[in-house]
Coordinates of C-alpha atoms (C1' of nucleotides) in Angstrom, one line a residue:
Chain A
X1 CA -147.6 -11.4 -53.2
X2 CA -149.5 -11.2 -49.9
X3 CA -147.9 -12.9 -46.9
X4 CA -148.9 -16.5 -46.2
X5 CA -151.1 -16.9 -43.1
X6 CA -152.0 -19.8 -41.0
X7 CA -155.6 -20.0 -39.6
X8 CA -157.5 -22.3 -37.4
X9 CA -160.4 -23.8 -39.3
X10 CA -163.3 -25.0 -37.3
X11 CA -164.2 -27.5 -40.0
X12 CA -160.9 -29.4 -39.7
X13 CA -160.2 -28.3 -36.1
X14 CA -156.6 -27.6 -37.2
X15 CA -154.4 -24.6 -37.8
X16 CA -153.8 -24.8 -41.6
X17 CA -152.2 -22.6 -44.3
X18 CA -154.8 -20.2 -45.6
X19 CA -155.1 -20.4 -49.4
X20 CA -157.7 -18.0 -50.9
X21 CA -159.6 -19.2 -54.0
X22 CA -158.2 -16.3 -56.0
X23 CA -154.6 -15.5 -55.1
X24 CA -154.3 -12.2 -53.3
X25 CA -158.1 -11.8 -52.8
X26 CA -160.1 -12.7 -49.7
X27 CA -163.9 -12.9 -49.5
X28 CA -165.0 -12.6 -45.8
X29 CA -168.5 -12.9 -44.4
X30 CA -169.1 -12.2 -40.7
X31 CA -172.4 -12.8 -39.0
X32 CA -173.7 -9.5 -37.8
X33 CA -176.3 -8.5 -35.3
X34 CA -179.9 -9.6 -34.9
X35 CA -181.2 -6.2 -34.2
X36 CA -183.6 -6.6 -31.2
X37 CA -181.4 -5.0 -28.5
X38 CA -178.3 -3.0 -27.9
X39 CA -174.9 -4.3 -28.8
X40 CA -173.1 -5.6 -25.7
X41 CA -169.4 -6.1 -25.0
X42 CA -169.7 -9.7 -26.0
X43 CA -170.9 -8.8 -29.5
X44 CA -168.2 -6.1 -29.6
X45 CA -165.5 -8.7 -29.1
X46 CA -166.6 -10.4 -32.4
X47 CA -166.8 -7.0 -34.1
X48 CA -163.4 -5.8 -33.0
X49 CA -161.7 -9.1 -33.6
X50 CA -162.9 -9.3 -37.2
X51 CA -162.3 -5.6 -37.7
X52 CA -158.7 -6.1 -36.7
X53 CA -158.5 -9.2 -38.8
X54 CA -159.7 -7.2 -41.9
X55 CA -157.2 -4.5 -41.2
X56 CA -154.4 -7.0 -40.8
X57 CA -155.3 -8.9 -44.0
X58 CA -155.2 -5.6 -45.9
X59 CA -151.9 -4.7 -44.3
X60 CA -150.5 -8.0 -45.4
X61 CA -151.4 -7.3 -49.0
X62 CA -154.7 -9.0 -49.4
X63 CA -157.6 -7.4 -51.3
X64 CA -160.5 -8.1 -48.9
X65 CA -164.2 -7.9 -49.7
X66 CA -165.8 -7.8 -46.2
X67 CA -169.5 -8.4 -45.7
X68 CA -171.4 -8.2 -42.4
X69 CA -175.1 -8.5 -42.3
X70 CA -178.0 -7.3 -40.2
X71 CA -180.7 -9.8 -39.4
X72 CA -183.7 -7.5 -39.2
X73 CA -186.5 -10.0 -39.4
X74 CA -186.6 -12.6 -36.7
X75 CA -188.6 -14.3 -34.0
X76 CA -186.9 -12.3 -31.3
X77 CA -187.5 -9.0 -33.0
X78 CA -191.2 -9.8 -33.4
X79 CA -191.5 -11.0 -29.8
X80 CA -189.7 -7.9 -28.4
X81 CA -191.9 -5.6 -30.6
X82 CA -195.1 -7.3 -29.4
X83 CA -194.0 -6.9 -25.8
X84 CA -193.6 -3.2 -26.3
X85 CA -196.6 -2.7 -28.7
X86 CA -194.3 -1.4 -31.3
X87 CA -193.9 -2.1 -35.1
X88 CA -191.1 -4.7 -35.6
X89 CA -189.6 -2.7 -38.4
X90 CA -189.4 0.4 -36.4
X91 CA -187.8 -1.5 -33.5
X92 CA -185.3 -3.2 -35.9
X93 CA -184.4 0.1 -37.5
X94 CA -183.8 1.8 -34.1
X95 CA -181.3 -1.0 -33.2
X96 CA -179.7 -0.8 -36.6
X97 CA -179.1 2.9 -35.9
X98 CA -177.8 2.1 -32.4
X99 CA -175.4 -0.5 -33.7
X100 CA -174.1 2.0 -36.3
X101 CA -173.4 4.5 -33.5
X102 CA -171.6 1.8 -31.5
X103 CA -169.6 0.7 -34.5
X104 CA -168.5 4.3 -35.0
X105 CA -167.6 4.6 -31.3
X106 CA -165.6 1.4 -31.5
X107 CA -163.8 2.7 -34.7
X108 CA -164.9 -0.3 -36.8
X109 CA -163.9 -0.2 -40.5
X110 CA -167.1 -0.1 -42.6
X111 CA -167.9 -3.4 -44.3
X112 CA -167.9 -3.3 -48.1
X113 CA -171.5 -4.6 -48.0
X114 CA -173.9 -4.5 -45.1
X115 CA -176.9 -6.4 -46.4
X116 CA -180.2 -6.7 -44.5
X117 CA -182.7 -9.5 -44.7
X118 CA -185.6 -7.2 -45.6
X119 CA -183.6 -6.0 -48.6
X120 CA -182.6 -9.5 -49.8
X121 CA -186.0 -11.1 -50.0
X122 CA -185.9 -12.1 -53.8
X123 CA -182.6 -13.8 -53.4
X124 CA -183.8 -15.6 -50.3
X125 CA -186.9 -16.9 -52.0
X126 CA -185.0 -17.9 -55.1
X127 CA -182.6 -20.0 -53.0
X128 CA -185.5 -21.7 -51.2
X129 CA -187.1 -22.5 -54.7
X130 CA -183.8 -24.0 -55.8
X131 CA -183.6 -26.2 -52.7
X132 CA -187.2 -27.4 -53.2
X133 CA -186.4 -28.1 -56.9
X134 CA -183.3 -30.1 -56.0
X135 CA -185.3 -32.2 -53.5
X136 CA -183.6 -30.8 -50.4
X137 CA -186.6 -28.9 -49.0
X138 CA -190.4 -29.3 -48.9
X139 CA -193.3 -27.0 -48.4
X140 CA -196.0 -27.8 -45.8
X141 CA -198.9 -25.6 -44.7
X142 CA -197.3 -22.4 -46.0
X143 CA -193.9 -23.1 -44.5
X144 CA -190.8 -24.6 -46.1
X145 CA -188.5 -27.0 -44.3
X146 CA -185.0 -28.1 -45.1
X147 CA -184.7 -31.9 -45.2
X148 CA -181.6 -32.8 -43.2
X149 CA -181.7 -36.4 -44.3
X150 CA -181.2 -35.2 -47.9
X151 CA -177.7 -34.0 -47.2
X152 CA -175.4 -36.7 -46.0
X153 CA -172.6 -34.3 -44.8
X154 CA -174.9 -32.6 -42.3
X155 CA -173.1 -32.2 -39.0
X156 CA -169.5 -31.9 -40.5
X157 CA -168.9 -28.5 -38.8
X158 CA -170.3 -29.1 -35.4
X159 CA -169.9 -32.9 -35.3
X160 CA -173.5 -33.3 -34.1
X161 CA -175.2 -36.5 -35.0
X162 CA -178.6 -36.0 -36.5
X163 CA -180.1 -38.8 -34.3
X164 CA -178.9 -37.1 -31.2
X165 CA -180.6 -33.8 -31.8
X166 CA -183.4 -32.8 -29.7
X167 CA -186.4 -31.6 -31.6
X168 CA -188.0 -28.2 -31.5
X169 CA -191.0 -26.8 -33.4
X170 CA -192.5 -30.2 -33.2
X171 CA -196.0 -30.6 -34.5
X172 CA -195.5 -27.8 -37.1
X173 CA -195.5 -30.1 -40.0
X174 CA -191.9 -31.2 -40.1
X175 CA -191.1 -34.6 -41.5
X176 CA -188.1 -35.2 -39.2
X177 CA -187.1 -33.6 -35.9
X178 CA -183.8 -32.2 -37.2
X179 CA -185.4 -30.4 -40.2
X180 CA -185.3 -26.7 -39.9
X181 CA -187.3 -23.8 -41.3
X182 CA -186.4 -22.0 -44.5
X183 CA -189.7 -20.1 -44.7
X184 CA -192.2 -19.5 -41.9
X185 CA -195.8 -19.1 -42.7
X186 CA -197.1 -15.7 -41.4
X187 CA -199.1 -15.6 -38.2
X188 CA -201.5 -12.7 -37.8
X189 CA -199.8 -9.5 -36.9
X190 CA -196.4 -10.5 -38.0
X191 CA -194.4 -8.9 -40.8
X192 CA -194.6 -11.0 -43.9
X193 CA -193.7 -11.0 -47.5
X194 CA -195.6 -12.7 -50.4
X195 CA -194.3 -16.0 -51.8
X196 CA -195.4 -19.0 -53.7
X197 CA -196.1 -20.7 -50.4
X198 CA -198.2 -17.9 -49.1
X199 CA -197.2 -14.9 -47.0
X200 CA -194.4 -15.5 -44.6
X201 CA -190.8 -14.7 -43.7
X202 CA -187.4 -16.3 -43.9
X203 CA -186.2 -18.8 -41.2
X204 CA -183.2 -17.8 -39.2
X205 CA -180.4 -19.4 -41.3
X206 CA -181.3 -18.9 -44.9
X207 CA -180.6 -15.2 -45.0
X208 CA -176.9 -15.7 -44.5
X209 CA -176.6 -18.3 -47.2
X210 CA -178.5 -16.0 -49.6
X211 CA -176.7 -12.8 -48.7
X212 CA -173.2 -14.3 -48.7
X213 CA -173.9 -15.6 -52.2
X214 CA -175.3 -12.3 -53.3
X215 CA -172.2 -10.3 -52.4
X216 CA -169.4 -12.8 -52.5
X217 CA -170.3 -15.5 -54.9
X218 CA -170.6 -19.3 -54.5
X219 CA -167.6 -20.3 -52.4
X220 CA -166.3 -17.8 -49.8
X221 CA -162.8 -17.9 -48.4
X222 CA -163.5 -17.1 -44.7
X223 CA -166.7 -17.1 -42.7
X224 CA -166.6 -15.7 -39.2
X225 CA -168.8 -15.4 -36.2
X226 CA -169.1 -16.3 -32.5
X227 CA -168.5 -19.8 -31.3
X228 CA -172.1 -20.1 -30.3
X229 CA -173.2 -19.9 -33.9
X230 CA -171.4 -23.1 -34.9
X231 CA -174.6 -25.0 -34.2
X232 CA -177.2 -24.7 -35.5
X233 CA -176.7 -21.5 -37.5
X234 CA -173.5 -22.3 -39.4
X235 CA -174.2 -26.0 -39.7
X236 CA -177.5 -25.1 -41.4
X237 CA -175.9 -22.4 -43.6
X238 CA -173.5 -25.1 -44.9
X239 CA -176.4 -27.5 -45.7
X240 CA -178.4 -24.8 -47.5
X241 CA -175.5 -23.4 -49.5
X242 CA -173.9 -26.6 -50.4
X243 CA -177.2 -28.1 -51.5
X244 CA -178.4 -25.0 -53.3
X245 CA -175.4 -23.0 -54.4
X246 CA -171.9 -24.3 -54.4
X247 CA -169.5 -26.7 -52.7
X248 CA -167.7 -26.0 -50.7
X249 CA -169.6 -23.1 -49.1
X250 CA -166.7 -21.9 -47.1
X251 CA -162.9 -22.5 -47.1
X252 CA -162.1 -21.5 -43.6
X253 CA -164.5 -21.1 -40.7
X254 CA -163.2 -18.8 -38.0
X255 CA -165.0 -18.7 -34.6
X256 CA -164.2 -16.3 -31.8
X257 CA -164.5 -17.4 -28.2
X258 CA -167.2 -16.0 -26.0
X259 CA -167.0 -13.5 -23.2
X260 CA -167.4 -15.1 -19.9
X261 CA -168.3 -13.8 -16.5
X262 CA -165.7 -14.3 -13.7
X263 CA -167.9 -17.2 -12.7
X264 CA -167.0 -18.8 -16.0
X265 CA -170.4 -18.4 -17.4
X266 CA -170.8 -16.6 -20.7
X267 CA -172.3 -13.2 -21.1
X268 CA -175.7 -13.5 -22.8
X269 CA -178.8 -11.7 -23.2
X270 CA -180.8 -14.6 -21.9
X271 CA -178.7 -14.6 -18.7
X272 CA -179.3 -10.9 -18.0
X273 CA -175.7 -10.2 -17.3
X274 CA -174.8 -7.9 -20.2
X275 CA -172.8 -4.7 -20.4
X276 CA -173.7 -2.5 -23.3
X277 CA -171.1 -1.1 -25.6
X278 CA -172.6 2.3 -25.3
X279 CA -172.1 2.4 -21.5
X280 CA -168.6 0.9 -21.7
X281 CA -167.7 3.6 -24.2
X282 CA -169.1 6.4 -22.0
X283 CA -166.5 5.5 -19.3
X284 CA -163.6 4.2 -21.3
X285 CA -162.0 5.0 -24.7
X286 CA -162.7 2.6 -27.5
X287 CA -159.0 1.6 -27.7
X288 CA -159.2 0.3 -24.1
X289 CA -161.9 -2.2 -25.2
X290 CA -159.9 -3.0 -28.3
X291 CA -156.8 -3.8 -26.3
X292 CA -158.8 -5.8 -23.8
X293 CA -160.1 -8.0 -26.7
X294 CA -156.8 -8.2 -28.6
X295 CA -154.5 -8.9 -25.7
X296 CA -156.2 -12.3 -25.5
X297 CA -156.2 -14.9 -28.3
X298 CA -159.5 -14.6 -30.2
X299 CA -160.4 -18.3 -29.8
X300 CA -160.0 -18.3 -26.0
X301 CA -162.9 -17.6 -23.6
X302 CA -162.4 -14.0 -22.3
X303 CA -163.4 -13.3 -18.7
X304 CA -165.2 -10.1 -18.0
X305 CA -164.8 -8.4 -14.7
X306 CA -165.1 -4.9 -13.2
X307 CA -161.3 -4.6 -13.5
X308 CA -161.0 -5.6 -17.1
X309 CA -161.3 -2.2 -18.7
X310 CA -159.4 -0.2 -16.0
X311 CA -156.6 -2.8 -16.5
X312 CA -156.7 -2.5 -20.3
X313 CA -156.7 1.3 -20.0
X314 CA -153.6 1.1 -17.8
X315 CA -151.8 -1.0 -20.3
X316 CA -152.8 1.3 -23.1
X317 CA -151.5 4.3 -21.1
X318 CA -148.2 2.5 -20.7
X319 CA -147.9 2.2 -24.5
X320 CA -148.9 5.7 -25.2
X321 CA -146.5 7.1 -22.6
X322 CA -143.6 5.1 -24.0
X323 CA -144.4 6.3 -27.5
X324 CA -144.6 9.9 -26.3
X325 CA -141.1 9.6 -24.7
X326 CA -139.8 8.3 -28.0
X327 CA -141.5 11.1 -29.9
X328 CA -140.0 13.7 -27.7
X329 CA -136.4 12.7 -28.5
X330 CA -134.3 14.7 -30.9
X331 CA -131.0 14.1 -32.7
X332 CA -129.8 12.9 -36.1
X333 CA -126.7 10.9 -35.6
X334 CA -126.0 7.7 -37.4
X335 CA -127.9 5.1 -35.3
X336 CA -125.4 2.3 -35.0
X337 CA -122.5 4.5 -34.0
X338 CA -124.8 6.3 -31.6
X339 CA -125.9 3.0 -30.0
X340 CA -122.3 2.1 -29.4
X341 CA -121.6 5.4 -27.8
X342 CA -124.7 5.4 -25.6
X343 CA -124.4 1.8 -24.4
X344 CA -126.3 -1.4 -24.1
X345 CA -129.8 0.1 -23.3
X346 CA -129.6 2.1 -26.6
X347 CA -128.4 -0.9 -28.5
X348 CA -131.3 -3.0 -27.1
X349 CA -133.9 -0.5 -28.3
X350 CA -132.3 -0.3 -31.7
X351 CA -132.2 -4.0 -32.0
X352 CA -135.7 -4.7 -30.7
X353 CA -137.2 -2.0 -32.9
X354 CA -135.5 -3.3 -36.0
X355 CA -136.6 -6.9 -35.2
X356 CA -140.1 -5.9 -34.4
X357 CA -141.9 -6.2 -37.8
X358 CA -140.5 -9.8 -38.3
X359 CA -141.4 -10.9 -34.8
X360 CA -144.8 -9.2 -34.9
X361 CA -145.8 -10.8 -38.2
X362 CA -144.5 -14.1 -37.1
X363 CA -146.8 -14.0 -34.1
X364 CA -149.9 -12.6 -35.9
X365 CA -149.6 -14.7 -39.0
X366 CA -149.9 -17.7 -36.8
X367 CA -153.7 -18.0 -36.3
X368 CA -154.0 -14.3 -35.7
X369 CA -152.2 -14.4 -32.4
X370 CA -152.7 -10.7 -31.5
X371 CA -151.8 -11.4 -27.9
X372 CA -148.3 -12.5 -28.8
X373 CA -147.9 -9.7 -31.2
X374 CA -148.8 -7.2 -28.5
X375 CA -146.4 -8.9 -26.1
X376 CA -143.6 -7.9 -28.4
X377 CA -144.8 -4.3 -28.4
X378 CA -144.8 -4.3 -24.6
X379 CA -141.3 -5.6 -24.6
X380 CA -140.2 -2.9 -26.9
X381 CA -142.0 -0.2 -24.8
X382 CA -140.0 -1.3 -21.7
X383 CA -136.8 -1.0 -23.6
X384 CA -137.8 2.4 -24.8
X385 CA -138.6 3.5 -21.2
X386 CA -135.3 2.1 -19.9
X387 CA -133.4 4.0 -22.6
X388 CA -135.4 7.1 -22.0
X389 CA -134.0 7.3 -18.4
X390 CA -130.5 8.0 -19.9
X391 CA -129.4 11.6 -19.7
X392 CA -128.6 12.0 -23.4
X393 CA -131.7 10.1 -24.6
X394 CA -133.9 13.2 -25.0
X395 CA -131.4 15.4 -26.9
X396 CA -129.8 12.7 -29.1
X397 CA -131.9 9.5 -28.9
X398 CA -134.2 10.0 -31.9
X399 CA -132.2 7.8 -34.3
X400 CA -132.2 5.0 -31.7
X401 CA -136.0 5.0 -31.3
X402 CA -136.9 5.6 -34.9
X403 CA -137.6 1.9 -35.5
X404 CA -139.6 1.7 -32.3
X405 CA -141.8 4.5 -33.5
X406 CA -142.4 2.6 -36.7
X407 CA -143.4 -0.4 -34.7
X408 CA -146.2 1.7 -33.0
X409 CA -147.4 2.7 -36.5
X410 CA -147.4 -0.9 -37.6
X411 CA -149.6 -1.9 -34.7
X412 CA -151.9 1.1 -35.3
X413 CA -152.4 0.0 -38.9
X414 CA -152.8 -3.7 -38.0
X415 CA -155.0 -3.4 -35.0
X416 CA -156.4 0.1 -34.8
X417 CA -154.6 0.7 -31.6
X418 CA -152.5 3.8 -30.7
X419 CA -154.3 5.8 -33.4
X420 CA -154.5 9.0 -31.4
X421 CA -151.9 11.7 -30.6
X422 CA -150.9 11.0 -26.9
X423 CA -152.4 14.3 -25.6
X424 CA -155.7 13.5 -27.3
X425 CA -155.7 10.1 -25.7
X426 CA -155.1 11.5 -22.3
X427 CA -157.7 14.2 -22.6
X428 CA -160.3 11.7 -23.8
X429 CA -159.5 9.4 -20.9
X430 CA -159.8 12.4 -18.5
X431 CA -163.1 13.5 -19.9
X432 CA -164.6 10.0 -19.8
X433 CA -163.3 9.1 -16.4
X434 CA -164.5 12.4 -14.9
X435 CA -167.9 11.9 -16.4
X436 CA -168.1 8.3 -15.3
X437 CA -167.2 9.2 -11.7
X438 CA -169.3 12.3 -11.6
X439 CA -166.4 14.7 -10.8
X440 CA -166.5 18.4 -11.3
X441 CA -163.6 19.6 -13.5
X442 CA -163.7 23.2 -12.4
X443 CA -163.4 22.2 -8.7
X444 CA -160.4 20.1 -9.5
X445 CA -158.8 22.8 -11.5
X446 CA -159.3 25.3 -8.6
X447 CA -157.6 22.8 -6.2
X448 CA -154.8 22.4 -8.7
X449 CA -154.1 26.1 -9.1
X450 CA -154.2 26.6 -5.3
X451 CA -151.6 23.8 -5.0
X452 CA -149.5 25.4 -7.7
X453 CA -149.5 28.6 -5.8
X454 CA -148.4 26.8 -2.6
X455 CA -145.6 25.2 -4.5
X456 CA -144.2 28.5 -5.8
X457 CA -143.8 29.7 -2.2
X458 CA -142.4 26.2 -1.2
X459 CA -145.3 25.8 1.2
X460 CA -144.9 22.0 1.0
X461 CA -147.3 21.1 3.8
X462 CA -150.1 23.0 2.1
X463 CA -149.2 21.5 -1.3
X464 CA -149.3 18.0 0.3
X465 CA -152.7 18.6 1.9
X466 CA -154.1 19.6 -1.5
X467 CA -152.5 16.6 -3.1
X468 CA -154.3 14.4 -0.6
X469 CA -157.6 16.2 -1.1
X470 CA -157.3 15.6 -4.8
X471 CA -156.3 12.0 -4.3
X472 CA -159.6 11.5 -2.4
X473 CA -161.3 12.6 -5.5
X474 CA -159.3 10.0 -7.4
X475 CA -157.1 12.6 -9.0
X476 CA -153.4 11.9 -9.3
X477 CA -151.2 15.0 -9.6
X478 CA -148.0 14.6 -11.6
X479 CA -145.2 17.1 -11.0
X480 CA -143.3 16.6 -14.3
X481 CA -140.2 18.5 -15.4
X482 CA -142.4 20.0 -18.2
X483 CA -145.1 21.2 -15.8
X484 CA -147.9 19.9 -13.6
X485 CA -150.2 17.2 -15.1
X486 CA -153.1 15.3 -13.6
X487 CA -154.9 12.1 -14.3
X488 CA -157.9 10.3 -13.0
X489 CA -156.9 7.2 -11.1
X490 CA -158.1 4.0 -12.8
X491 CA -158.1 1.4 -10.0
X492 CA -160.8 1.1 -7.5
X493 CA -160.0 2.3 -3.9
Chain B
rG1 C1' -175.9 -38.9 -22.6
rG2 C1' -173.6 -36.7 -27.4
rU3 C1' -169.9 -32.9 -29.5
rG4 C1' -166.0 -29.7 -28.5
rC5 C1' -162.7 -26.4 -25.8
rG6 C1' -159.7 -25.6 -21.7
rG7 C1' -156.8 -26.3 -16.6
rU8 C1' -149.6 -22.3 -17.0
rA9 C1' -146.9 -18.6 -10.4
rG10 C1' -151.4 -14.0 -6.0
rC11 C1' -154.7 -12.8 -10.7
rC12 C1' -155.3 -12.6 -16.2
rA13 C1' -152.6 -14.8 -20.0
rA14 C1' -149.1 -16.4 -24.8
rG15 C1' -146.6 -20.6 -25.9
rU16 C1' -145.7 -23.9 -33.3
rG17 C1' -140.4 -30.8 -28.4
rG18 C1' -134.7 -27.5 -27.0
rU19 C1' -132.1 -19.7 -24.5
rU20 C1' -136.8 -15.9 -18.1
rA21 C1' -143.5 -14.3 -23.7
rG22 C1' -146.5 -10.3 -21.9
rG23 C1' -149.8 -7.6 -18.5
rC24 C1' -151.9 -6.7 -13.6
rA25 C1' -151.3 -6.9 -8.2
rU26 C1' -148.2 -6.9 -3.7
rC27 C1' -143.4 -5.9 -1.4
rG28 C1' -138.2 -3.9 -1.5
rG29 C1' -134.7 -0.3 -4.2
rU30 C1' -133.3 3.9 -7.8
rU31 C1' -135.6 8.6 -8.9
rU32 C1' -138.8 12.6 -6.7
rG33 C1' -139.5 18.7 -2.0
rC34 C1' -143.5 14.7 -1.1
rA35 C1' -145.8 11.7 -4.8
rA36 C1' -146.9 9.6 -9.7
rA37 C1' -144.8 7.5 -14.0
rA38 C1' -140.5 4.9 -15.4
rC39 C1' -136.5 1.6 -14.4
rC40 C1' -134.1 -2.5 -11.3
rG41 C1' -135.2 -6.6 -8.0
rA42 C1' -138.3 -10.1 -5.1
rC43 C1' -142.8 -13.1 -5.2
rA44 C1' -141.0 -17.3 -9.7
rC45 C1' -137.5 -24.5 -9.3
rA46 C1' -145.0 -22.1 -13.0
rC47 C1' -147.4 -25.7 -16.3
rG48 C1' -154.5 -30.2 -12.9
rU49 C1' -153.0 -35.5 -11.4
rG50 C1' -150.6 -40.4 -12.5
rG51 C1' -148.0 -43.1 -16.0
rG52 C1' -145.4 -43.4 -20.9
rU53 C1' -142.2 -41.9 -25.5
rU54 C1' -137.5 -38.9 -26.0
rC55 C1' -130.8 -37.1 -25.0
rA56 C1' -134.7 -33.3 -24.0
rA57 C1' -142.0 -32.6 -22.7
rA58 C1' -146.2 -26.9 -20.7
rU59 C1' -145.9 -29.0 -25.8
rC60 C1' -146.5 -35.8 -28.2
rC61 C1' -149.2 -40.6 -26.3
rC62 C1' -152.4 -43.2 -22.6
rA63 C1' -155.3 -42.9 -18.3
rU64 C1' -157.7 -39.9 -14.8
rC65 C1' -159.8 -35.5 -12.1
rC66 C1' -161.9 -30.7 -12.6
rG67 C1' -164.1 -26.4 -15.2
rC68 C1' -166.8 -24.3 -19.3
rA69 C1' -169.5 -24.1 -23.9
rC70 C1' -172.8 -26.2 -27.6
rC71 C1' -176.7 -30.1 -28.5
rU72 C1' -182.9 -25.3 -32.4
rC73 C1' -182.6 -17.7 -28.3
rC74 C1' -177.3 -16.1 -28.5
rA75 C1' -171.3 -12.7 -31.2

RNA sequence: GGUGCGGUAGCCAAGUGGUUAGGCAUCGGUUUGCAAAACCGACACACGUGGGUUCAAAUCCCAUCCGCACCUCCA
């Protein structure tokens, strides 16, 4: 039996027990990208949060069917293509490819289905026909509109009142200001598909209703997306689906908070303050982004700043280094007796490691509180480090840290963090930081070997001069018992 | 104007009425040839403000101030 979870439901605005329609199975639909530009670090938050959520559900024993769409026909795509004198389909495909590269870079698990609007046209048209037949929609001059007044629960997700809504697309043949397009009559030069109302294309919201139904069936357990989609997108999806397919449309609505700039404003394409995933991944490992997202609660706004990724990378290094110390320990004594012999720091690691799975799940089962789950891991890492200072830890400590090592594996499986061997992590960090700062590896290595030579002759002044020279290049030299290591400093000067 | 979310130490931040969450920064100490990392300690009587309920409030209630988002481009 999968573990019981509690999730915040936007519909009720409460954290409630999650009960899937079919015990043990979860159908999950997440709104994907509208492919008219690169994926930025705000999109990536939604992608990573739901990626980790899928991993966690599976770890907890649920059989998950995960669908994430591409919206590849849309006003914005057409507008962008016209600006550039490019075919909209070619432009959309280019950004689909770019997204796939970013998704791979971020280490996202592949959805079970990744439907595209252009490949779902018969289902979309069929749904519109049903809505017209049932009296929830009307055709006018080659377009089809959803009649909001035909659905008296409209507004239940976003708590908007129909009378309060401003109107857009006025004078296009709508009967009421709040009505929204299901099908847009083609204008010249736009991509279009034949239909009984004439050539045209789907409105923005209908595709998700149709594609969710195609791949997951009438009622879906969880629908996710960014908070900014609550209105109008998800509100309209509910109206379309509940009038045309099934009620309820969705059991639990999950919305992630938005990335904000330090000024408090959100990051948005329209504000021109975006950082692309691609450039973030050139300078930082994907796990640093992942940790940055997951060390906050998914529903909170998340401030972006220059320091966000360096700080997250520092935190990640801390975890990797603690794990490495534990991995390096040997010994095969009976753990409880050994803990008694080695003292309170050993006993603390043993106890924290053993308690970890319970504490971790308790935190994360409660509305996916990844921040609190990770806090427990940091607590454990500190205990490991403290214990590792003991003289006998390296030769005999392995049984003491065995449970702590299992904790790192648990977090890896749940969140996709700590998935690399430590040396691979550090060499990826080095490569990316060197590239980002434009540093020359050969030059650094020459300075390092010169310093090594000075140290063998105990020429300390020369060694220190070289250390300072390297420091100015942002290279930190570590004289470890196992040999000389070096790292690229993360923080700004 | 309408609908929501939020204000927790220098900064970010979790908190599900009852024992120092966590991270980052700065400053001391241990350690180190010098450093770094790590550990220990300080910053720390933290919860926007004013009332109320309670044996007990960051948490519940009322009022109030401030910030942000959404109200047909948005993850």
